[in-house]
Amino acid sequence: MHDSIYAEILTIGDEILFGQITDTNTQWIGTELTSAGIRPLRKTSVGDQAEAILTALGESLQRVDILIITGGLGPTKDDITKHTLCRFFDTELEINEDALALITEFFNKRGREMTELNRQQAALPKTCTYLQNDWGTAPGMWFEQNGKVVVSLPGVPFEMKNLMTHRVLPRLKALFDVPIIKHKIIRTIGIGESFLAETIEAWEDSLPAHIKLAYLPHFGQVRLRLTATGRDEDQLNSELEYEVSRVLPLIDKFVYGFDNDELEDVIGKLLMAENATLSTAESCTGGFVAHRITSVPGASRYYTGSVVAYDNAVKINTLGVPESMVREYGAVSEQVVTAMAEGARKLLHTTYAIATSGIAGPEGGTADKPVGTIWIACATPDRTVTRLLKLSNHRSVNIELTTTYVLDLVRKNIMQTAQN
Amino acid sequence: MHDSIYAEILTIGDEILFGQITDTNTQWIGTELTSAGIRPLRKTSVGDQAEAILTALGESLQRVDILIITGGLGPTKDDITKHTLCRFFDTELEINEDALALITEFFNKRGREMTELNRQQAALPKTCTYLQNDWGTAPGMWFEQNGKVVVSLPGVPFEMKNLMTHRVLPRLKALFDVPIIKHKIIRTIGIGESFLAETIEAWEDSLPAHIKLAYLPHFGQVRLRLTATGRDEDQLNSELEYEVSRVLPLIDKFVYGFDNDELEDVIGKLLMAENATLSTAESCTGGFVAHRITSVPGASRYYTGSVVAYDNAVKINTLGVPESMVREYGAVSEQVVTAMAEGARKLLHTTYAIATSGIAGPEGGTADKPVGTIWIACATPDRTVTRLLKLSNHRSVNIELTTTYVLDLVRKNIMQTAQN
């Protein structure tokens, strides 16, 4: 990797140093730079003090060619990044008309009044190239000096990501002679990282030196990321295809998708291919299953809705779960989760319906049904399948994992129905 | 703040730079140091290279008195961090008998065999103080030189946290004459960062030098964070109380809570105080409102459930929205969102009900109802209040913002009802 282009990431803001907000930006930027063939060398966070920012800036540019700065661009007093950049590049602020037009439009569209502070967001260092922020009022800035690049982006994650993807990375790839880096991600569910590693060990050891494998575990799933580095894009792509074709037979039944396809995307495609529809009945997941499904644009084509039956009365009155059944077996039981799924399927008129009922915690556990005891079900035109989960004491983790497992349950059942 | 004790945090590991793992350690350490009266000045992440670590170490100790290092101590990686620390402090490794005994016991307990690699984890730099790791095999290390402290901790979060809490922070407080740092967070909604700044400008300018203000904006909300540094805890608390009492009258109607209270927490407390209940009917938010409400432990005490009416047929058949109304005004209308809220309130038997209906995007917009056009409603025992939102083209942002605004709508209506 001696022909690597190196970059550093600088985040600005007391709130990050003091641990008052979670910094998800630098991880994302690190991943994107790496995939673009640019090697992150160091990450630094400093507070909202000019001197600290100036020092960090100077140090970085002595080590690397590219510095990505995020944060410190909001309209208020504690944001001093712009003035500090003026000092560093020995220039001054002036209103950028393009930026001003966009900010004005932003406020007009929302029927909101624009303050002088907002107007000042359009004031940019004279020597920088203006990077349009499609989703916010804080512009991005691109500086070039002695063949080195400094980019300053707002800290709001979706604004920063949009600027990086559409404005920054293309410019960096055009300016620097970066090697071609190709990724292929295989998404698995239902197998632990170490088992997966043992299953594919021989294949992993046989990978050529310019193709690296990374295990990326996340809430019951493990993504396998293949990274190929070289100079010939077509060759890299066919090499990746070949390696995928070699490993797939070993882990077939755990693979649900590739690259950026989340479970909810895969389910959507399967349902549309089958001309089928889906509904949900949620107790312990409290609407998170519906949220995951409806986070996919166009979900209304196959998803009709959900009954979040948090109160047993809702299970009984709206989903038609027999009151005697709840009394006899309890709300957290195979019988009730089955009746919930079948009730939702009938009430919401869908081909498939999934249901969850369990004890998310931290309270509500009993000796025979401890916190983390969760039943999930999938009702299809000809059967209802259930599964018992035994999860943790951690509420949000239980909600996240249960959602993932019930989405996988319906995925398997749609595929099975399609095959028959 | 010139009487502050400053610290830096250094994380070691390629996997953090390349974005392959989420670093939650530094946020936690930042919070703990801050509440211990030690000011984090900078955070740095470097890869697993000795030179990079040495440089970062040297730079930090020129700036601050305390450096907390995490990562790079696993059985496969400990060589580099420990050997680098030996080079920096001009010492050498030797087996620490206490550490060895603990590691041996760790493996005996689990009936697992101990490798030479594991044994080498007990090899520590001669000049360091051994910090016992109660949860793993990688020991913590405490170095003191010229009144400065360097601490090296394993990267596994629960091992690191245990070492920080029980071994490191008590030693730091004993060694350094730390000032007391107190935070007070005021949570606002419904006012932009810049308007807020102008509204409280006079107050902000009048703050004493030892009380700092920061604006923390997040999805339609702005948190105001007051940070007071001093020597007398009671005095700092009363000073913070005094400043809050001065600013509250200016922004009263935008403040929904303090410190760590999220909107959903505040609503839960209000509902329980009123002995009232809540249900939801969601179209464009697709279950996210229900998710936010049920993410609060014990929400089942006041939340009965939700109908996610993604398909108009569900709005009509389950929530009882008149079909003619949907035909005449469209699903995204004040009439329909009102009928949805009132329908949910009746169906789910609650004191209050909230509803959302809009075009989350990216598709589905029309000339008169562009993407981001969203109606929200709150039904109470004696009235139904609605509001029209004009948001962005960004689906997930629209879902997030709509959820926040509808939670605020019900919060206001519960308070209003309570006052009558």
PDB file of C-alpha atoms in Angstrom, chain B residues 210-403:
ATOM      1  CA  HIS B 210     -16.976  30.227  34.492  1.00  0.00           C
ATOM      2  CA  ILE B 211     -20.362  29.261  32.996  1.00  0.00           C
ATOM      3  CA  LYS B 212     -20.278  28.270  29.321  1.00  0.00           C
ATOM      4  CA  LEU B 213     -23.239  27.825  26.977  1.00  0.00           C
ATOM      5  CA  ALA B 214     -23.446  25.387  24.046  1.00  0.00           C
ATOM      6  CA  TYR B 215     -26.230  24.849  21.484  1.00  0.00           C
ATOM      7  CA  LEU B 216     -26.849  21.182  20.638  1.00  0.00           C
ATOM      8  CA  PRO B 217     -29.375  20.944  17.760  1.00  0.00           C
ATOM      9  CA  HIS B 218     -30.943  17.602  16.853  1.00  0.00           C
ATOM     10  CA  PHE B 219     -33.938  16.984  14.541  1.00  0.00           C
ATOM     11  CA  GLY B 220     -36.124  19.994  15.325  1.00  0.00           C
ATOM     12  CA  GLN B 221     -34.874  20.281  18.877  1.00  0.00           C
ATOM     13  CA  VAL B 222     -32.121  22.407  20.376  1.00  0.00           C
ATOM     14  CA  ARG B 223     -30.540  21.517  23.710  1.00  0.00           C
ATOM     15  CA  LEU B 224     -28.918  24.365  25.635  1.00  0.00           C
ATOM     16  CA  ARG B 225     -26.026  23.041  27.707  1.00  0.00           C
ATOM     17  CA  LEU B 226     -24.737  25.147  30.593  1.00  0.00           C
ATOM     18  CA  THR B 227     -21.338  24.073  31.950  1.00  0.00           C
ATOM     19  CA  ALA B 228     -20.167  25.585  35.239  1.00  0.00           C
ATOM     20  CA  THR B 229     -16.609  25.115  36.500  1.00  0.00           C
ATOM     21  CA  GLY B 230     -15.543  25.915  40.042  1.00  0.00           C
ATOM     22  CA  ARG B 231     -14.697  24.665  43.521  1.00  0.00           C
ATOM     23  CA  ASP B 232     -17.958  24.760  45.449  1.00  0.00           C
ATOM     24  CA  GLU B 233     -20.551  22.259  44.248  1.00  0.00           C
ATOM     25  CA  ASP B 234     -23.486  23.859  46.074  1.00  0.00           C
ATOM     26  CA  GLN B 235     -22.549  27.277  44.744  1.00  0.00           C
ATOM     27  CA  LEU B 236     -22.245  25.964  41.167  1.00  0.00           C
ATOM     28  CA  ASN B 237     -25.636  24.255  41.431  1.00  0.00           C
ATOM     29  CA  SER B 238     -27.324  27.390  42.744  1.00  0.00           C
ATOM     30  CA  GLU B 239     -25.597  29.508  40.088  1.00  0.00           C
ATOM     31  CA  LEU B 240     -26.874  27.154  37.396  1.00  0.00           C
ATOM     32  CA  GLU B 241     -30.357  27.218  38.924  1.00  0.00           C
ATOM     33  CA  TYR B 242     -30.213  31.014  38.950  1.00  0.00           C
ATOM     34  CA  GLU B 243     -29.170  31.223  35.282  1.00  0.00           C
ATOM     35  CA  VAL B 244     -31.901  28.752  34.296  1.00  0.00           C
ATOM     36  CA  SER B 245     -34.460  30.832  36.218  1.00  0.00           C
ATOM     37  CA  ARG B 246     -33.260  33.929  34.313  1.00  0.00           C
ATOM     38  CA  VAL B 247     -33.484  32.390  30.849  1.00  0.00           C
ATOM     39  CA  LEU B 248     -36.629  30.259  31.234  1.00  0.00           C
ATOM     40  CA  PRO B 249     -39.101  33.185  31.056  1.00  0.00           C
ATOM     41  CA  LEU B 250     -37.626  34.133  27.661  1.00  0.00           C
ATOM     42  CA  ILE B 251     -38.093  30.675  26.093  1.00  0.00           C
ATOM     43  CA  ASP B 252     -40.722  29.168  28.359  1.00  0.00           C
ATOM     44  CA  LYS B 253     -43.062  27.909  25.671  1.00  0.00           C
ATOM     45  CA  PHE B 254     -40.257  26.102  23.822  1.00  0.00           C
ATOM     46  CA  VAL B 255     -38.847  24.207  26.818  1.00  0.00           C
ATOM     47  CA  TYR B 256     -40.109  20.637  27.268  1.00  0.00           C
ATOM     48  CA  GLY B 257     -37.594  19.199  29.688  1.00  0.00           C
ATOM     49  CA  PHE B 258     -34.176  19.189  31.307  1.00  0.00           C
ATOM     50  CA  ASP B 259     -31.014  17.075  31.287  1.00  0.00           C
ATOM     51  CA  ASN B 260     -31.686  13.563  29.918  1.00  0.00           C
ATOM     52  CA  ASP B 261     -35.476  13.733  29.594  1.00  0.00           C
ATOM     53  CA  GLU B 262     -36.507  12.927  26.011  1.00  0.00           C
ATOM     54  CA  LEU B 263     -39.943  14.003  24.743  1.00  0.00           C
ATOM     55  CA  GLU B 264     -41.237  10.430  25.186  1.00  0.00           C
ATOM     56  CA  ASP B 265     -40.051  10.383  28.819  1.00  0.00           C
ATOM     57  CA  VAL B 266     -41.753  13.707  29.532  1.00  0.00           C
ATOM     58  CA  ILE B 267     -45.015  12.538  27.937  1.00  0.00           C
ATOM     59  CA  GLY B 268     -44.920   9.330  29.984  1.00  0.00           C
ATOM     60  CA  LYS B 269     -44.551  11.274  33.233  1.00  0.00           C
ATOM     61  CA  LEU B 270     -47.338  13.712  32.276  1.00  0.00           C
ATOM     62  CA  LEU B 271     -49.706  10.848  31.393  1.00  0.00           C
ATOM     63  CA  MET B 272     -48.999   8.968  34.623  1.00  0.00           C
ATOM     64  CA  ALA B 273     -49.475  12.153  36.678  1.00  0.00           C
ATOM     65  CA  GLU B 274     -52.864  12.666  34.993  1.00  0.00           C
ATOM     66  CA  ASN B 275     -53.724   8.974  35.164  1.00  0.00           C
ATOM     67  CA  ALA B 276     -54.314   9.282  31.422  1.00  0.00           C
ATOM     68  CA  THR B 277     -53.635   6.955  28.484  1.00  0.00           C
ATOM     69  CA  LEU B 278     -52.383   7.388  24.916  1.00  0.00           C
ATOM     70  CA  SER B 279     -52.771   5.630  21.586  1.00  0.00           C
ATOM     71  CA  THR B 280     -51.509   6.387  18.088  1.00  0.00           C
ATOM     72  CA  ALA B 281     -52.617   6.126  14.452  1.00  0.00           C
ATOM     73  CA  GLU B 282     -49.746   6.355  12.020  1.00  0.00           C
ATOM     74  CA  SER B 283     -49.575   6.597   8.284  1.00  0.00           C
ATOM     75  CA  CYS B 284     -46.384   8.272   7.032  1.00  0.00           C
ATOM     76  CA  THR B 285     -44.431   7.658  10.256  1.00  0.00           C
ATOM     77  CA  GLY B 286     -45.091   3.936   9.800  1.00  0.00           C
ATOM     78  CA  GLY B 287     -44.745   2.891  13.452  1.00  0.00           C
ATOM     79  CA  PHE B 288     -41.894   5.141  14.487  1.00  0.00           C
ATOM     80  CA  VAL B 289     -44.087   7.170  16.868  1.00  0.00           C
ATOM     81  CA  ALA B 290     -45.131   3.940  18.592  1.00  0.00           C
ATOM     82  CA  HIS B 291     -41.486   2.863  18.692  1.00  0.00           C
ATOM     83  CA  ARG B 292     -40.349   6.095  20.358  1.00  0.00           C
ATOM     84  CA  ILE B 293     -43.134   5.864  22.959  1.00  0.00           C
ATOM     85  CA  THR B 294     -42.489   2.176  23.713  1.00  0.00           C
ATOM     86  CA  SER B 295     -38.726   2.671  23.949  1.00  0.00           C
ATOM     87  CA  VAL B 296     -39.443   4.021  27.456  1.00  0.00           C
ATOM     88  CA  PRO B 297     -39.453   1.193  30.057  1.00  0.00           C
ATOM     89  CA  GLY B 298     -42.916   0.830  31.626  1.00  0.00           C
ATOM     90  CA  ALA B 299     -44.719   2.539  28.708  1.00  0.00           C
ATOM     91  CA  SER B 300     -47.388  -0.180  28.951  1.00  0.00           C
ATOM     92  CA  ARG B 301     -48.730   1.698  31.993  1.00  0.00           C
ATOM     93  CA  TYR B 302     -50.110   4.506  29.801  1.00  0.00           C
ATOM     94  CA  TYR B 303     -49.740   3.404  26.165  1.00  0.00           C
ATOM     95  CA  THR B 304     -52.289   0.939  24.777  1.00  0.00           C
ATOM     96  CA  GLY B 305     -51.182   0.661  21.177  1.00  0.00           C
ATOM     97  CA  SER B 306     -51.228   1.921  17.619  1.00  0.00           C
ATOM     98  CA  VAL B 307     -52.846   1.314  14.278  1.00  0.00           C
ATOM     99  CA  VAL B 308     -50.277   1.787  11.543  1.00  0.00           C
ATOM    100  CA  ALA B 309     -52.700   2.584   8.721  1.00  0.00           C
ATOM    101  CA  TYR B 310     -50.357   2.522   5.750  1.00  0.00           C
ATOM    102  CA  ASP B 311     -53.044   1.398   3.340  1.00  0.00           C
ATOM    103  CA  ASN B 312     -56.141   3.624   3.003  1.00  0.00           C
ATOM    104  CA  ALA B 313     -58.315   0.511   3.443  1.00  0.00           C
ATOM    105  CA  VAL B 314     -56.905   0.230   7.002  1.00  0.00           C
ATOM    106  CA  LYS B 315     -57.701   3.899   7.672  1.00  0.00           C
ATOM    107  CA  ILE B 316     -61.262   3.212   6.543  1.00  0.00           C
ATOM    108  CA  ASN B 317     -61.959  -0.292   7.892  1.00  0.00           C
ATOM    109  CA  THR B 318     -59.978  -0.264  11.139  1.00  0.00           C
ATOM    110  CA  LEU B 319     -59.881   3.412  12.154  1.00  0.00           C
ATOM    111  CA  GLY B 320     -63.325   4.192  10.727  1.00  0.00           C
ATOM    112  CA  VAL B 321     -62.274   7.086   8.505  1.00  0.00           C
ATOM    113  CA  PRO B 322     -65.217   7.689   6.104  1.00  0.00           C
ATOM    114  CA  GLU B 323     -64.350   6.429   2.601  1.00  0.00           C
ATOM    115  CA  SER B 324     -66.006   9.498   1.095  1.00  0.00           C
ATOM    116  CA  MET B 325     -63.671  11.713   3.159  1.00  0.00           C
ATOM    117  CA  VAL B 326     -60.556   9.965   1.827  1.00  0.00           C
ATOM    118  CA  ARG B 327     -61.944  10.258  -1.710  1.00  0.00           C
ATOM    119  CA  GLU B 328     -62.877  13.929  -1.373  1.00  0.00           C
ATOM    120  CA  TYR B 329     -59.885  15.337   0.536  1.00  0.00           C
ATOM    121  CA  GLY B 330     -57.216  12.673   0.024  1.00  0.00           C
ATOM    122  CA  ALA B 331     -55.424  10.657   2.721  1.00  0.00           C
ATOM    123  CA  VAL B 332     -53.028  13.548   3.350  1.00  0.00           C
ATOM    124  CA  SER B 333     -55.530  16.098   4.632  1.00  0.00           C
ATOM    125  CA  GLU B 334     -56.607  17.786   7.835  1.00  0.00           C
ATOM    126  CA  GLN B 335     -59.953  15.986   7.681  1.00  0.00           C
ATOM    127  CA  VAL B 336     -58.451  12.495   7.406  1.00  0.00           C
ATOM    128  CA  VAL B 337     -55.721  12.980  10.044  1.00  0.00           C
ATOM    129  CA  THR B 338     -58.428  14.290  12.400  1.00  0.00           C
ATOM    130  CA  ALA B 339     -60.624  11.256  11.750  1.00  0.00           C
ATOM    131  CA  MET B 340     -57.587   8.981  12.245  1.00  0.00           C
ATOM    132  CA  ALA B 341     -56.787  10.462  15.668  1.00  0.00           C
ATOM    133  CA  GLU B 342     -60.411  10.360  16.789  1.00  0.00           C
ATOM    134  CA  GLY B 343     -60.789   6.839  15.385  1.00  0.00           C
ATOM    135  CA  ALA B 344     -57.723   5.590  17.274  1.00  0.00           C
ATOM    136  CA  ARG B 345     -58.914   7.251  20.487  1.00  0.00           C
ATOM    137  CA  LYS B 346     -62.254   5.414  20.224  1.00  0.00           C
ATOM    138  CA  LEU B 347     -60.875   2.064  18.979  1.00  0.00           C
ATOM    139  CA  LEU B 348     -58.016   1.886  21.494  1.00  0.00           C
ATOM    140  CA  HIS B 349     -59.964   3.433  24.391  1.00  0.00           C
ATOM    141  CA  THR B 350     -57.486   6.128  25.451  1.00  0.00           C
ATOM    142  CA  THR B 351     -57.615   9.652  26.892  1.00  0.00           C
ATOM    143  CA  TYR B 352     -55.462  11.002  24.077  1.00  0.00           C
ATOM    144  CA  ALA B 353     -54.615   9.848  20.579  1.00  0.00           C
ATOM    145  CA  ILE B 354     -52.199  11.233  18.001  1.00  0.00           C
ATOM    146  CA  ALA B 355     -52.148  10.662  14.243  1.00  0.00           C
ATOM    147  CA  THR B 356     -49.850  11.332  11.290  1.00  0.00           C
ATOM    148  CA  SER B 357     -50.600  11.372   7.563  1.00  0.00           C
ATOM    149  CA  GLY B 358     -48.275  12.744   4.924  1.00  0.00           C
ATOM    150  CA  ILE B 359     -45.925  12.158   2.027  1.00  0.00           C
ATOM    151  CA  ALA B 360     -42.602  10.970   3.470  1.00  0.00           C
ATOM    152  CA  GLY B 361     -41.050  10.636   0.024  1.00  0.00           C
ATOM    153  CA  PRO B 362     -38.965  10.321  -1.989  1.00  0.00           C
ATOM    154  CA  GLU B 363     -41.893   9.464  -4.320  1.00  0.00           C
ATOM    155  CA  GLY B 364     -45.604  10.275  -4.103  1.00  0.00           C
ATOM    156  CA  GLY B 365     -45.474  14.062  -4.184  1.00  0.00           C
ATOM    157  CA  THR B 366     -47.876  16.185  -6.274  1.00  0.00           C
ATOM    158  CA  ALA B 367     -47.961  19.857  -7.290  1.00  0.00           C
ATOM    159  CA  ASP B 368     -50.251  20.913  -4.445  1.00  0.00           C
ATOM    160  CA  LYS B 369     -48.963  18.264  -2.011  1.00  0.00           C
ATOM    161  CA  PRO B 370     -45.197  18.005  -2.525  1.00  0.00           C
ATOM    162  CA  VAL B 371     -43.027  15.466  -0.673  1.00  0.00           C
ATOM    163  CA  GLY B 372     -42.734  16.635   2.930  1.00  0.00           C
ATOM    164  CA  THR B 373     -46.389  17.716   3.194  1.00  0.00           C
ATOM    165  CA  ILE B 374     -47.509  16.103   6.452  1.00  0.00           C
ATOM    166  CA  TRP B 375     -50.574  16.553   8.670  1.00  0.00           C
ATOM    167  CA  ILE B 376     -50.458  15.669  12.364  1.00  0.00           C
ATOM    168  CA  ALA B 377     -53.331  15.596  14.865  1.00  0.00           C
ATOM    169  CA  CYS B 378     -53.963  15.141  18.572  1.00  0.00           C
ATOM    170  CA  ALA B 379     -57.399  14.075  19.842  1.00  0.00           C
ATOM    171  CA  THR B 380     -58.257  14.903  23.472  1.00  0.00           C
ATOM    172  CA  PRO B 381     -61.448  14.281  25.497  1.00  0.00           C
ATOM    173  CA  ASP B 382     -62.886  17.636  24.367  1.00  0.00           C
ATOM    174  CA  ARG B 383     -61.136  18.656  21.131  1.00  0.00           C
ATOM    175  CA  THR B 384     -58.888  17.613  18.254  1.00  0.00           C
ATOM    176  CA  VAL B 385     -55.939  19.828  17.337  1.00  0.00           C
ATOM    177  CA  THR B 386     -54.138  19.587  13.987  1.00  0.00           C
ATOM    178  CA  ARG B 387     -50.967  20.976  12.454  1.00  0.00           C
ATOM    179  CA  LEU B 388     -49.561  21.077   8.916  1.00  0.00           C
ATOM    180  CA  LEU B 389     -45.829  20.351   8.508  1.00  0.00           C
ATOM    181  CA  LYS B 390     -43.783  21.257   5.426  1.00  0.00           C
ATOM    182  CA  LEU B 391     -40.617  19.180   5.627  1.00  0.00           C
ATOM    183  CA  SER B 392     -37.815  17.957   3.388  1.00  0.00           C
ATOM    184  CA  ASN B 393     -37.386  15.458   0.553  1.00  0.00           C
ATOM    185  CA  HIS B 394     -35.538  13.105   2.881  1.00  0.00           C
ATOM    186  CA  ARG B 395     -37.687  10.136   3.912  1.00  0.00           C
ATOM    187  CA  SER B 396     -35.976   9.151   7.164  1.00  0.00           C
ATOM    188  CA  VAL B 397     -35.629  12.787   8.240  1.00  0.00           C
ATOM    189  CA  ASN B 398     -39.335  13.408   7.582  1.00  0.00           C
ATOM    190  CA  ILE B 399     -40.244  10.358   9.662  1.00  0.00           C
ATOM    191  CA  GLU B 400     -37.953  11.471  12.492  1.00  0.00           C
ATOM    192  CA  LEU B 401     -39.153  15.110  12.489  1.00  0.00           C
ATOM    193  CA  THR B 402     -42.848  14.252  12.169  1.00  0.00           C
ATOM    194  CA  THR B 403     -42.533  11.906  15.147  1.00  0.00           C
TER     195      THR B 403
END
